[in-house]
Every structure is written in structure tokens, then in C-alpha cells.
Amino acid sequence: MESQGNLEAARKCLSTSLETSSVIGSALEESGSRLELLKQRCLSLQASLRPISMQKCFLVNIGQSIDSVLCSAAAALKVFDSVHQLEHSLLTDPSSDLYTYVSDTKKLEEALKLLTDNCRLAVGWLHGVFEFLQDKAITNELYLLNVNKSLKILQELQVMEVRARLHGGFLSTAFDKLEIEFHRLLMANSMPLPLVSLTSHIGQQASIAKQTFLMNGSSAGRLQAIIERLSANDRLDKCESIYVEVRGTNARRSLKTLDLSYLEIPTAGFENVQCMESYIDQWGSHLELVVQQLLEVEYRLSNNVFGKIGPEAWMGCFAKIAVESGILSFIQFGRIVTERKNDPFKLLNLLSIFRVLNGLRLKFNQLFSGKACEEIRTVTKDLINKVVNGASEIFWQLPAQVKLQRPTSPPPDGGVPRLVNFVTDYCNQLLGDAYGPHLTQVLKIHLSWRKEVYEEGIVLSKIYNAIKEVAVNLDAWSKAYEDITLSYLFMMNNHCHFYSLRGTVLGNMMGDSWLKAHEQYKDYYVALYLRNSWGKLLTILVQEAIKLGDLR
């Protein structure tokens, strides 16, 4: 009975549970339909809110862009204030405080570049904002106008650097003032070099010291500061032209202390031998002064002023100043001498020119080694070629030229012919210290150009041949006299002349045996002359004396 009661209770409990489950199931089914309805409503709401969310994201991005614009614009405004301050400082005169003026000029350049860079960034950002706002209906028109106005202002500031550098701009005006100051410094410190007083060593040093103001003084630093600033702004050409104008004019003023009128004499004016020798002596002395003193100073000054810019700049200035100084006129003078007709004096002239050019060879190589001096090197090389070739040609023909004088007539009085005096004196000159070493060097150079070897004694051999031709001429001329006594007198005088060469360079070259031979020939012809002239006179006197004796 107890077990049956338990089962009854269990059945009731299960029945109650089934009823509860049925109620819950119905409730769940009803909730599912409600949730589906809510889901549909949420999806609809999400779709309606999506544009607002996207617009909010765009607005956030715009805010970031505007922040960037504000930063760049703020920096631009700050730099713009600095530009105005620097612009005011550059209205002053550079000469009052040059280094500060140059420094402010550089700061202005950097500030203008920084201003344009910041403006470029701000314009880029603001342009993007403007384009976005134009497409959005929610944008306020006034705000859009302000953005457009700001964009134009920044674009205007962006071109400020270009306008500042244009002619009439405040940066261009500052550069103009620096150029004026550069010219003023050069003019204030340039003075003619008194070349006439350079004959003494003390005078040379004192005069050069006056010209070295740019090498060690404060003027050098000032000029260099100006050049550096102008060069950085592509205005070095104007600076160079100013330097060449001032220093070139100064060089010409220095040359006025010399009498260079002979450089302008036409070729026909060089026919007089004595004048030619005098002109060449002046030319050599003046060229040495111009090269070793005047151009040496200009070379060092140009290097000191423009050296930091580069060799092209300072060598270019120096080359132009060298041309202004008239160096090409000196070379042209030498060229005129080489174009004269060949004669013995021309050989001496060419050797004198070679002596000067050879003495200045190292200095020429130092001063005119740069590409800018190519014209000077070219004309100088051409002159040297003409001098060497011309001198060698005349010297090789010396014996032949003496031989060509053989058909001429001897002196009617039996004296020494002018040719004999000239040739012996000429040969003494060629062998002497004034011309001998230079003649040897010229011949060595000439033969080396022809791929030939210079042999020792070649100069002596040619001179010996010339003297031998003179001797042959004397024999021919002695036979031209109808009076044999006059012929003896002629030979006696000429052998005496050759014997008198003892102690000279030519006499030493010909040797003691040659001199003794002429002494013997002299004595021989003296005896013949006496026998054929005074001997006859003595015979006549004796005969007359005998006649007088008979009369008594």
C-alpha cells in the first residue's frame, strides 16, 4: 500500500511538470517571434545610423588635417615675423658692420626657405580640406570661404622667396649692397705698383708690401665673406667682373710708370739695329717686372680672395687681369722681332729674347698653368717656337753667309774689310757669356724637336767653318789688287787682325797654333811689303845719293 502511494505521488508530480513545460514552451515560442521582430528593427536602425557614423569618421580626419594646417601655418607666421625683422636690419649700410650684415643675409635666405617649405606643407593639407568640404552638404558656407581665403594667403607667402630674390626684391637689394661694398673695399685698398722703383731689392719689397693688403689684412676676410654669400646665390659672375675691372685698371695704372711706347711701334720701325737692341733690352727688363712683380702680386691676391670658391674662379680672374696688364702686347713684340728678315743681328736679338723667356720659364709655368690662361700659354709657346727655329736657322747658315760675300771687292786702301771685323766680333759675341749658353740651349732644343742628338762642339765647329770661309775670302780678295804691294799690305793687316784676337773668346777657341800661324804670316807679308815698297825707295835714294856724290 505504501509503494502504491509513492507511485501515485510520482505520477502527479510528472503530470504537473508536463503542464509547466508546456506553458514554458508556449512562452518561449512567443519570445522568439518578439526577438525576431527586434532583430529586424535593429538592422533597420543600424542602416539608418551608418551614414552618420561615417560622416563622424570623416570629421575626425578633417580635424587631424586642420591640426596639421594650424601647426604649419603657425610655424610660417613665426618665420614670417623673423623675415620682417631681418628685412629691417638689411636696410642698413653693410660697411658699418659687414660680418653682421652678411650673417643676417644668410639668416634671411634660410628663413625665406623655411617659410616657403612650411607654406607648401600647409597649402597641401588645406587644399585637401577645401576639396572635401566642397562635397559635403553640412559644410557652412562662411567656413568654406575662410578656408579658401587662408589657402590663397598661404599660396601668396609660398612665392615670397622667389620675389625676394628677383630684381628689386629685398634679398636682391641686400646682394646689390654687398656688391657695392665689395667694389668699395677693392677701390679703397688698390694702388698702383711703382714698377720704376723696383730696381733695388729694398724698393721691391716695400712696393710689394703695399699690395699685400688683401693677403693678411682684414680686407681679405671681408671680401671672402661677401664672395661666399654671393657665390651661394649664383651672383659670383658679377663679383668677378667687379674684381677684374678694379684690379685690371690698377694694373694698367701701374704700367704707366714704364715707357712702353716701343710696343706700339710698327714693324718698319725695327729696321735700325741700334734701336732694335735698345728696344729688346727695355722689353726684357719690363717683361721681367710685369711678370715677377705685378702679375705675381695679382696671382697671389686672386688666389687669396677667390681661393675658397675654387681654382676656376680665381684663375679666371687672374687670367683676365693678366690680359688687362698687357702681357699679350709683350708677346706680340717678340713675335714682330721673329718676323724680321734674317740677318746676323736678328740672331743676337732672338737669343736675347730667348734669354728673357727662359729666365721667366718657371714663373710662367707657375702663373699661367690654369685652363683660364690657355691663350697666354698658346701665344707664348708659339713665340718660343719661332725664336728657337729662327735662331737655329740663322746660325746654321753662318758659314754659307760668309761665303756669299766672296765676290765683293776688298778695301781700296788695303785695310781690314768690314766683314772680317764684323765676323770676328760677331763670333766673339756668340761665344761669350751673354749669348753662348743661350745659343747652345737653343740648338739643343731645336735638335730635340727634330729628333736629333746634340753633339758637343757643334757650335765651335760652325764658328770655325765661318772663320775658315773668311780666310778663303781673304785669299780671293788679295788677288783682286793690281798693285802687288797693296796686296801684301792687305794680307799683312788681316793677319795682324787675326793675331790680335789672342786673349779673346774666339782666339782661345781657335787655339795657340792658329794664332802663331797668323803671327808668322803677318811677319812674312810685312817683309814682302817692305821689300816691294820701302826697298825700292831705298834703291832710288842710294842711286840719287851716288849721283849727288859724282857731281861733287
Coordinates of C-alpha atoms in Angstrom, one line a residue:
M1 CA 0.0 0.0 0.0
E2 CA 2.9 2.2 0.8
S3 CA 4.5 1.6 -2.5
Q4 CA 1.3 2.3 -4.4
G5 CA 1.0 5.6 -2.6
N6 CA 4.5 6.6 -3.7
L7 CA 3.7 5.8 -7.3
E8 CA 0.6 7.9 -7.2
A9 CA 2.6 10.8 -5.8
A10 CA 5.2 10.4 -8.6
R11 CA 2.5 10.4 -11.3
K12 CA 1.0 13.6 -10.0
C13 CA 4.5 15.2 -9.9
L14 CA 5.2 14.2 -13.5
S15 CA 1.9 15.5 -14.7
T16 CA 2.5 18.8 -13.0
S17 CA 5.9 19.0 -14.7
L18 CA 4.5 18.3 -18.1
E19 CA 1.9 21.1 -17.7
T20 CA 4.7 23.5 -16.6
S21 CA 6.9 22.5 -19.6
S22 CA 4.0 23.1 -21.9
V23 CA 3.5 26.6 -20.5
I24 CA 7.2 27.4 -20.8
G25 CA 7.3 26.1 -24.4
S26 CA 4.4 28.4 -25.3
A27 CA 6.2 31.3 -23.7
L28 CA 9.5 30.6 -25.5
E29 CA 7.7 30.4 -28.8
E30 CA 6.1 33.7 -28.2
S31 CA 9.5 35.3 -27.1
G32 CA 11.2 34.0 -30.3
S33 CA 8.9 35.9 -32.5
R34 CA 9.4 39.1 -30.5
L35 CA 13.2 38.7 -30.7
E36 CA 13.0 38.3 -34.5
L37 CA 11.0 41.5 -34.7
L38 CA 13.5 43.3 -32.5
K39 CA 16.3 42.0 -34.7
Q40 CA 14.7 43.4 -37.8
R41 CA 14.2 46.7 -36.1
C42 CA 17.9 46.8 -35.0
L43 CA 19.1 46.1 -38.6
S44 CA 16.9 48.9 -39.9
L45 CA 18.3 51.3 -37.2
Q46 CA 21.9 50.3 -38.0
A47 CA 21.3 51.0 -41.6
S48 CA 20.0 54.4 -40.8
L49 CA 22.9 55.3 -38.4
R50 CA 25.7 54.2 -40.7
P51 CA 26.0 57.5 -42.8
I52 CA 26.1 59.4 -39.5
S53 CA 28.9 57.2 -38.3
M54 CA 30.9 57.5 -41.5
Q55 CA 30.5 61.3 -41.5
K56 CA 31.8 61.4 -38.0
C57 CA 34.9 59.5 -39.1
F58 CA 35.5 62.0 -41.9
L59 CA 35.1 64.8 -39.5
V60 CA 37.7 63.3 -37.2
N61 CA 40.1 63.0 -40.2
I62 CA 39.4 66.6 -41.1
G63 CA 40.2 67.6 -37.6
Q64 CA 43.5 65.9 -37.8
S65 CA 44.2 67.7 -41.2
I66 CA 43.2 71.0 -39.7
D67 CA 45.6 70.4 -36.8
S68 CA 48.4 69.8 -39.3
V69 CA 47.5 73.0 -41.1
L70 CA 47.5 75.0 -37.9
C71 CA 50.9 73.7 -36.9
S72 CA 52.4 74.5 -40.4
A73 CA 50.7 77.9 -40.5
A74 CA 51.8 78.8 -37.0
A75 CA 55.4 78.0 -38.0
A76 CA 55.0 80.0 -41.2
L77 CA 53.7 83.0 -39.2
K78 CA 56.6 82.8 -36.8
V79 CA 59.2 82.6 -39.6
F80 CA 57.3 85.5 -41.3
D81 CA 57.9 87.7 -38.3
S82 CA 61.6 86.8 -38.4
V83 CA 61.7 87.7 -42.1
H84 CA 60.3 91.2 -41.3
Q85 CA 62.9 91.7 -38.6
L86 CA 65.8 90.7 -40.8
E87 CA 64.4 92.8 -43.7
H88 CA 64.6 95.8 -41.5
S89 CA 68.2 95.1 -40.4
L90 CA 69.3 94.7 -44.0
L91 CA 68.2 98.3 -44.8
T92 CA 71.4 99.5 -43.1
D93 CA 74.8 100.1 -44.7
P94 CA 77.0 96.9 -44.9
S95 CA 80.2 98.9 -44.3
S96 CA 79.1 99.7 -40.7
D97 CA 79.2 96.0 -39.6
L98 CA 79.8 93.8 -42.7
Y99 CA 80.0 90.4 -40.9
T100 CA 76.7 91.0 -39.1
Y101 CA 75.2 92.1 -42.4
V102 CA 76.4 89.0 -44.2
S103 CA 75.2 86.8 -41.3
D104 CA 71.7 88.5 -41.5
T105 CA 71.6 87.9 -45.2
K106 CA 72.3 84.3 -44.7
K107 CA 69.7 84.1 -42.0
L108 CA 67.2 85.8 -44.3
E109 CA 67.9 83.2 -47.0
E110 CA 67.3 80.4 -44.6
A111 CA 64.2 82.0 -43.1
L112 CA 62.6 82.5 -46.6
K113 CA 63.3 78.9 -47.5
L114 CA 61.8 77.7 -44.2
L115 CA 58.8 80.0 -44.8
T116 CA 58.1 78.6 -48.2
D117 CA 58.6 75.0 -47.0
N118 CA 56.1 75.4 -44.2
C119 CA 53.7 77.2 -46.5
R120 CA 54.0 74.3 -49.0
L121 CA 53.0 71.8 -46.3
A122 CA 50.1 73.9 -45.0
V123 CA 48.8 74.5 -48.6
G124 CA 48.9 70.8 -49.3
W125 CA 46.8 70.0 -46.1
L126 CA 44.4 72.9 -46.5
H127 CA 43.8 72.1 -50.2
G128 CA 42.7 68.6 -49.2
V129 CA 40.3 70.0 -46.5
F130 CA 38.8 72.5 -49.0
E131 CA 38.1 69.8 -51.6
F132 CA 36.4 67.6 -49.0
L133 CA 34.2 70.4 -47.6
Q134 CA 33.1 71.4 -51.1
D135 CA 31.4 67.9 -51.5
K136 CA 29.6 67.9 -48.1
A137 CA 26.2 69.5 -47.7
I138 CA 26.6 70.0 -44.0
T139 CA 29.5 72.5 -44.6
N140 CA 29.0 76.1 -43.5
E141 CA 29.5 78.4 -46.5
L142 CA 31.3 81.0 -44.3
Y143 CA 33.7 78.4 -43.1
L144 CA 34.3 77.3 -46.7
L145 CA 35.1 80.9 -47.7
N146 CA 37.5 81.3 -44.7
V147 CA 39.3 78.1 -45.8
N148 CA 39.6 79.4 -49.4
K149 CA 40.9 82.7 -48.1
S150 CA 43.5 81.1 -45.9
L151 CA 44.6 78.9 -48.8
K152 CA 45.2 82.0 -51.0
I153 CA 47.2 83.7 -48.3
L154 CA 49.5 80.7 -47.8
Q155 CA 50.0 80.4 -51.5
E156 CA 51.0 84.1 -51.6
L157 CA 53.5 83.5 -48.9
Q158 CA 54.8 80.5 -50.6
V159 CA 56.2 82.6 -53.5
M160 CA 57.8 85.2 -51.2
E161 CA 61.3 83.6 -51.6
V162 CA 61.2 83.9 -55.4
R163 CA 60.0 87.5 -55.2
A164 CA 62.7 88.4 -52.6
R165 CA 65.4 87.1 -55.0
L166 CA 64.0 88.9 -58.1
H167 CA 65.5 92.3 -59.1
G168 CA 64.0 94.8 -56.7
G169 CA 63.2 92.3 -54.0
F170 CA 64.6 92.9 -50.6
L171 CA 67.0 89.9 -50.7
S172 CA 68.2 91.0 -54.2
T173 CA 68.7 94.6 -52.8
A174 CA 70.8 93.2 -50.0
F175 CA 73.0 91.4 -52.5
D176 CA 73.3 94.6 -54.5
K177 CA 74.6 96.3 -51.4
L178 CA 77.1 93.6 -50.8
E179 CA 78.4 94.0 -54.4
I180 CA 78.7 97.8 -53.8
E181 CA 80.6 97.1 -50.6
F182 CA 82.9 94.6 -52.5
H183 CA 83.7 97.3 -55.1
R184 CA 84.3 99.9 -52.3
L185 CA 86.7 97.7 -50.4
L186 CA 88.7 96.9 -53.6
M187 CA 88.9 100.6 -54.6
A188 CA 89.9 101.7 -51.1
N189 CA 92.7 99.2 -51.0
S190 CA 94.1 99.2 -54.6
M191 CA 97.0 101.3 -55.5
P192 CA 99.4 101.4 -58.5
L193 CA 102.6 99.4 -58.1
P194 CA 105.6 101.8 -58.7
L195 CA 107.5 99.5 -61.1
V196 CA 110.2 102.0 -61.8
S197 CA 111.4 101.9 -58.2
L198 CA 111.8 98.1 -58.3
T199 CA 115.4 98.4 -59.4
S200 CA 116.5 97.9 -55.8
H201 CA 115.7 94.9 -53.7
I202 CA 114.5 97.2 -50.8
G203 CA 112.3 99.1 -53.2
Q204 CA 110.8 95.8 -54.5
Q205 CA 109.9 94.6 -51.0
A206 CA 108.4 97.9 -49.9
S207 CA 106.3 98.2 -53.0
I208 CA 105.0 94.6 -52.9
A209 CA 104.2 95.0 -49.2
K210 CA 101.8 97.8 -50.1
Q211 CA 100.0 95.4 -52.4
T212 CA 99.6 92.6 -50.0
F213 CA 96.8 94.3 -48.0
L214 CA 94.4 91.5 -49.2
M215 CA 96.6 88.7 -48.1
N216 CA 97.0 89.2 -44.4
G217 CA 94.7 92.1 -43.5
S218 CA 91.1 92.3 -42.5
S219 CA 90.1 93.3 -46.0
A220 CA 90.7 89.8 -47.2
G221 CA 88.3 88.3 -44.7
R222 CA 85.6 90.8 -45.7
L223 CA 86.0 90.2 -49.4
Q224 CA 85.9 86.5 -48.8
A225 CA 82.7 86.8 -46.7
I226 CA 81.0 88.8 -49.5
I227 CA 82.1 86.4 -52.2
E228 CA 80.9 83.3 -50.3
R229 CA 77.5 84.8 -49.8
L230 CA 77.1 86.0 -53.4
S231 CA 78.5 82.7 -54.8
A232 CA 75.9 80.8 -52.8
N233 CA 73.2 82.8 -54.6
D234 CA 74.6 82.5 -58.2
R235 CA 76.0 86.0 -58.3
L236 CA 79.7 85.2 -58.5
D237 CA 79.9 86.4 -62.1
K238 CA 79.1 90.0 -61.1
C239 CA 81.6 89.8 -58.3
E240 CA 84.3 88.5 -60.6
S241 CA 83.7 91.2 -63.1
I242 CA 84.0 93.9 -60.4
Y243 CA 87.3 92.4 -59.2
V244 CA 88.7 92.2 -62.7
E245 CA 87.6 95.7 -63.5
V246 CA 89.2 97.2 -60.4
R247 CA 92.4 95.2 -60.3
G248 CA 92.8 95.3 -64.1
T249 CA 92.6 99.1 -64.0
N250 CA 95.1 99.1 -61.2
A251 CA 97.5 97.0 -63.3
R252 CA 97.2 99.4 -66.2
R253 CA 97.9 102.3 -63.9
S254 CA 101.0 100.5 -62.6
L255 CA 102.3 100.1 -66.2
K256 CA 102.1 103.8 -66.8
T257 CA 105.2 104.1 -64.7
L258 CA 107.0 102.4 -67.6
D259 CA 107.7 103.8 -71.1
L260 CA 106.1 101.1 -73.2
S261 CA 105.7 103.2 -76.4
Y262 CA 108.1 100.8 -78.2
L263 CA 105.4 98.1 -78.0
E264 CA 103.2 100.1 -80.4
I265 CA 106.0 100.9 -83.0
P266 CA 105.1 99.3 -86.4
T267 CA 107.4 96.6 -87.8
A268 CA 109.1 99.0 -90.1
G269 CA 110.4 100.9 -87.1
F270 CA 112.6 98.0 -86.1
E271 CA 115.0 98.1 -89.0
N272 CA 117.5 100.2 -87.2
V273 CA 119.9 97.8 -85.4
Q274 CA 120.8 100.0 -82.5
C275 CA 117.2 100.9 -81.8
M276 CA 116.2 97.2 -82.0
E277 CA 118.8 96.2 -79.4
S278 CA 117.7 99.1 -77.2
Y279 CA 114.0 98.1 -77.5
I280 CA 114.8 94.5 -76.7
D281 CA 116.7 95.5 -73.6
Q282 CA 113.8 97.6 -72.5
W283 CA 111.4 94.8 -73.4
G284 CA 113.3 92.2 -71.4
S285 CA 113.6 94.5 -68.3
H286 CA 109.9 95.5 -68.4
L287 CA 108.6 92.0 -69.0
E288 CA 110.5 90.7 -66.0
L289 CA 109.0 93.5 -63.9
V290 CA 105.5 92.8 -65.1
V291 CA 105.7 89.0 -64.6
Q292 CA 107.8 88.8 -61.5
Q293 CA 106.3 91.7 -59.7
L294 CA 103.0 92.9 -61.0
L295 CA 101.5 89.6 -62.1
E296 CA 103.0 87.7 -59.1
V297 CA 101.1 90.1 -56.8
E298 CA 97.8 89.7 -58.8
Y299 CA 98.2 85.9 -58.8
R300 CA 98.5 85.8 -55.0
L301 CA 95.7 88.3 -54.5
S302 CA 93.3 86.4 -56.7
N303 CA 94.1 83.2 -55.0
N304 CA 93.7 84.7 -51.6
V305 CA 90.3 86.4 -52.4
F306 CA 88.7 83.7 -54.6
G307 CA 90.7 80.6 -53.4
K308 CA 87.9 79.2 -51.2
I309 CA 85.5 79.3 -54.1
G310 CA 87.7 77.1 -56.3
P311 CA 90.6 77.3 -58.7
E312 CA 88.3 78.0 -61.7
A313 CA 87.1 81.3 -60.1
W314 CA 90.5 82.7 -59.0
M315 CA 92.4 81.6 -62.1
G316 CA 89.7 83.0 -64.3
C317 CA 90.1 86.4 -62.6
F318 CA 93.8 86.3 -62.7
A319 CA 93.9 85.4 -66.4
K320 CA 91.7 88.4 -67.3
I321 CA 93.8 90.7 -65.2
A322 CA 97.0 89.4 -66.9
V323 CA 95.5 90.2 -70.3
E324 CA 94.4 93.7 -69.0
S325 CA 98.0 94.3 -67.9
G326 CA 99.2 94.0 -71.5
I327 CA 101.1 90.7 -71.3
L328 CA 99.9 89.8 -74.8
S329 CA 101.4 93.0 -76.1
F330 CA 104.8 91.9 -74.8
I331 CA 104.5 88.6 -76.5
Q332 CA 103.4 90.3 -79.7
F333 CA 106.5 92.5 -79.6
G334 CA 108.7 89.3 -79.5
R335 CA 106.7 87.9 -82.4
I336 CA 107.4 91.0 -84.5
V337 CA 111.1 90.5 -83.9
T338 CA 110.9 86.9 -85.2
E339 CA 109.2 88.1 -88.4
R340 CA 112.0 90.4 -89.4
K341 CA 114.2 89.4 -92.3
N342 CA 117.1 87.1 -91.4
D343 CA 120.5 88.7 -90.7
P344 CA 123.2 88.2 -88.1
F345 CA 121.8 90.9 -85.8
K346 CA 118.5 89.1 -85.7
L347 CA 120.2 86.0 -84.3
L348 CA 121.5 88.1 -81.4
N349 CA 118.0 89.6 -80.9
L350 CA 116.4 86.2 -80.9
L351 CA 119.0 84.9 -78.3
S352 CA 118.2 88.0 -76.2
I353 CA 114.5 87.2 -76.3
F354 CA 115.2 83.6 -75.5
R355 CA 117.3 84.6 -72.5
V356 CA 114.4 86.6 -71.1
L357 CA 111.8 83.9 -71.8
N358 CA 113.9 81.1 -70.5
G359 CA 114.6 83.1 -67.3
L360 CA 110.9 83.5 -66.8
R361 CA 110.0 80.0 -67.7
L362 CA 109.4 78.7 -64.2
K363 CA 107.4 81.8 -63.3
F364 CA 105.3 81.5 -66.5
N365 CA 104.6 77.8 -65.6
Q366 CA 103.5 78.8 -62.1
L367 CA 101.3 81.8 -63.1
F368 CA 99.8 80.5 -66.3
S369 CA 99.2 76.8 -65.6
G370 CA 95.4 77.0 -65.3
K371 CA 92.9 76.4 -68.1
A372 CA 91.9 80.0 -68.0
C373 CA 95.4 81.1 -69.1
E374 CA 95.4 78.9 -72.2
E375 CA 95.5 81.8 -74.6
I376 CA 98.6 83.2 -72.8
R377 CA 100.3 79.8 -72.9
T378 CA 99.5 79.3 -76.5
V379 CA 100.9 82.6 -77.8
T380 CA 104.0 82.2 -75.5
K381 CA 104.7 78.7 -76.8
D382 CA 104.3 80.0 -80.4
L383 CA 106.8 82.7 -79.7
I384 CA 109.3 80.3 -78.2
N385 CA 108.9 78.1 -81.3
K386 CA 109.6 81.0 -83.6
V387 CA 112.6 82.1 -81.6
V388 CA 114.2 78.7 -81.4
N389 CA 113.6 77.8 -85.0
G390 CA 114.6 81.3 -86.3
A391 CA 117.8 81.5 -84.3
S392 CA 118.9 78.0 -85.3
E393 CA 118.2 78.6 -88.9
I394 CA 120.4 81.8 -88.9
F395 CA 123.2 80.1 -87.0
W396 CA 123.4 77.0 -89.3
Q397 CA 123.7 79.4 -92.3
L398 CA 126.5 81.4 -90.8
P399 CA 129.4 79.9 -92.8
A400 CA 127.4 80.0 -96.0
Q401 CA 126.5 83.7 -95.5
V402 CA 130.2 84.5 -95.1
K403 CA 131.0 82.6 -98.3
L404 CA 128.3 84.6 -100.2
Q405 CA 130.5 87.8 -99.5
R406 CA 133.4 86.4 -101.6
P407 CA 132.5 88.2 -104.9
T408 CA 132.7 91.6 -103.1
S409 CA 135.7 93.9 -103.5
P410 CA 138.4 94.4 -100.9
P411 CA 139.1 97.8 -99.4
P412 CA 141.0 100.1 -101.8
D413 CA 143.5 101.1 -99.1
G414 CA 144.4 97.5 -98.2
G415 CA 142.8 97.8 -94.8
V416 CA 140.9 95.1 -92.9
P417 CA 137.5 94.5 -94.6
R418 CA 134.4 95.3 -92.6
L419 CA 133.3 91.7 -93.0
V420 CA 136.4 90.5 -91.2
N421 CA 135.9 92.9 -88.3
F422 CA 132.2 92.0 -88.1
V423 CA 132.6 88.3 -88.3
T424 CA 135.3 88.1 -85.6
D425 CA 133.4 90.5 -83.3
Y426 CA 130.2 88.6 -84.0
C427 CA 131.8 85.2 -83.2
N428 CA 133.2 86.6 -80.0
Q429 CA 129.7 87.7 -79.0
L430 CA 128.2 84.3 -79.9
L431 CA 130.9 82.5 -77.8
G432 CA 130.7 84.9 -74.9
D433 CA 128.7 84.6 -71.7
A434 CA 126.0 86.9 -72.9
Y435 CA 125.0 84.7 -75.8
G436 CA 127.0 81.4 -75.7
P437 CA 125.0 79.5 -73.1
H438 CA 121.7 80.5 -74.7
L439 CA 122.8 79.6 -78.2
T440 CA 123.8 76.2 -77.0
Q441 CA 120.5 75.7 -75.3
V442 CA 118.5 76.9 -78.4
L443 CA 120.4 74.4 -80.6
K444 CA 119.7 71.6 -78.1
I445 CA 116.0 72.4 -78.1
H446 CA 115.9 72.7 -81.9
L447 CA 117.6 69.4 -82.5
S448 CA 115.4 67.6 -79.9
W449 CA 112.3 68.8 -81.8
R450 CA 113.8 67.3 -84.9
K451 CA 114.6 64.0 -83.0
E452 CA 118.3 64.6 -83.4
V453 CA 121.1 64.4 -80.9
Y454 CA 123.1 67.5 -79.9
E455 CA 126.8 66.8 -80.1
E456 CA 129.3 68.7 -78.0
G457 CA 131.5 71.0 -80.1
I458 CA 128.8 71.7 -82.8
V459 CA 128.8 75.4 -82.0
L460 CA 132.6 75.6 -82.2
S461 CA 132.6 73.6 -85.4
K462 CA 130.2 76.1 -87.1
I463 CA 132.2 79.1 -86.0
Y464 CA 135.4 77.5 -87.1
N465 CA 133.9 76.9 -90.5
A466 CA 132.8 80.6 -90.7
I467 CA 136.3 81.8 -89.8
K468 CA 137.7 79.4 -92.4
E469 CA 135.4 80.9 -95.0
V470 CA 136.8 84.3 -94.0
A471 CA 140.3 83.1 -94.7
V472 CA 139.3 81.8 -98.1
N473 CA 137.7 85.2 -98.8
L474 CA 140.9 87.0 -97.9
D475 CA 142.9 84.9 -100.4
A476 CA 140.4 85.7 -103.1
W477 CA 140.3 89.4 -102.3
S478 CA 144.1 89.7 -102.1
K479 CA 144.3 88.7 -105.8
A480 CA 141.9 91.4 -106.8
Y481 CA 144.6 94.1 -106.3
E482 CA 146.5 95.2 -109.4
D483 CA 149.3 96.6 -107.2
I484 CA 151.1 93.6 -105.6
T485 CA 152.4 95.9 -102.8
L486 CA 148.9 96.8 -101.8
S487 CA 148.0 93.1 -101.8
Y488 CA 150.9 92.4 -99.4
L489 CA 149.7 95.3 -97.2
F490 CA 146.2 93.9 -97.2
M491 CA 147.3 90.4 -96.1
M492 CA 149.6 91.9 -93.5
N493 CA 146.8 93.9 -92.0
N494 CA 144.4 91.0 -91.9
H495 CA 146.8 88.5 -90.4
C496 CA 147.7 91.2 -87.8
H497 CA 144.0 91.5 -87.0
F498 CA 143.6 87.7 -86.5
Y499 CA 146.7 87.6 -84.3
S500 CA 145.2 90.4 -82.2
L501 CA 142.4 88.0 -81.2
R502 CA 144.8 86.5 -78.6
G503 CA 143.1 86.6 -75.2
T504 CA 139.6 86.8 -76.7
V505 CA 137.0 84.0 -76.6
L506 CA 137.4 83.4 -80.3
G507 CA 141.2 83.4 -80.1
N508 CA 141.1 80.9 -77.3
M509 CA 138.7 78.7 -79.3
M510 CA 140.9 78.8 -82.4
G511 CA 144.0 77.8 -80.4
D512 CA 147.5 79.0 -79.9
S513 CA 148.9 77.3 -83.0
W514 CA 146.3 79.1 -85.1
L515 CA 147.3 82.4 -83.6
K516 CA 151.1 81.8 -84.1
A517 CA 150.4 80.9 -87.7
H518 CA 148.8 84.2 -88.3
E519 CA 151.7 85.9 -86.5
Q520 CA 154.1 84.2 -88.8
Y521 CA 152.0 85.2 -91.9
K522 CA 151.9 88.7 -90.6
D523 CA 155.7 88.9 -90.4
Y524 CA 156.0 87.2 -93.8
Y525 CA 153.8 89.8 -95.5
V526 CA 155.5 92.6 -93.6
A527 CA 158.8 91.6 -95.1
L528 CA 157.3 91.3 -98.6
Y529 CA 155.6 94.7 -98.3
L530 CA 158.8 96.4 -97.1
R531 CA 160.8 94.8 -99.9
N532 CA 158.4 95.8 -102.5
S533 CA 157.7 99.3 -101.2
W534 CA 160.4 100.7 -99.0
G535 CA 163.1 98.5 -100.6
K536 CA 162.5 100.2 -104.0
L537 CA 162.6 103.6 -102.3
L538 CA 165.9 102.8 -100.7
T539 CA 167.4 101.8 -104.0
I540 CA 166.2 105.1 -105.5
L541 CA 167.7 107.0 -102.6
V542 CA 171.0 105.2 -102.9
Q543 CA 171.1 105.9 -106.6
E544 CA 170.3 109.6 -106.0
A545 CA 173.0 109.8 -103.4
I546 CA 175.5 108.3 -105.8
K547 CA 174.6 110.8 -108.4
L548 CA 175.0 113.7 -105.9
G549 CA 178.4 112.3 -105.0
D550 CA 179.6 112.2 -108.5
L551 CA 178.5 115.8 -109.0
R552 CA 180.6 116.9 -106.1

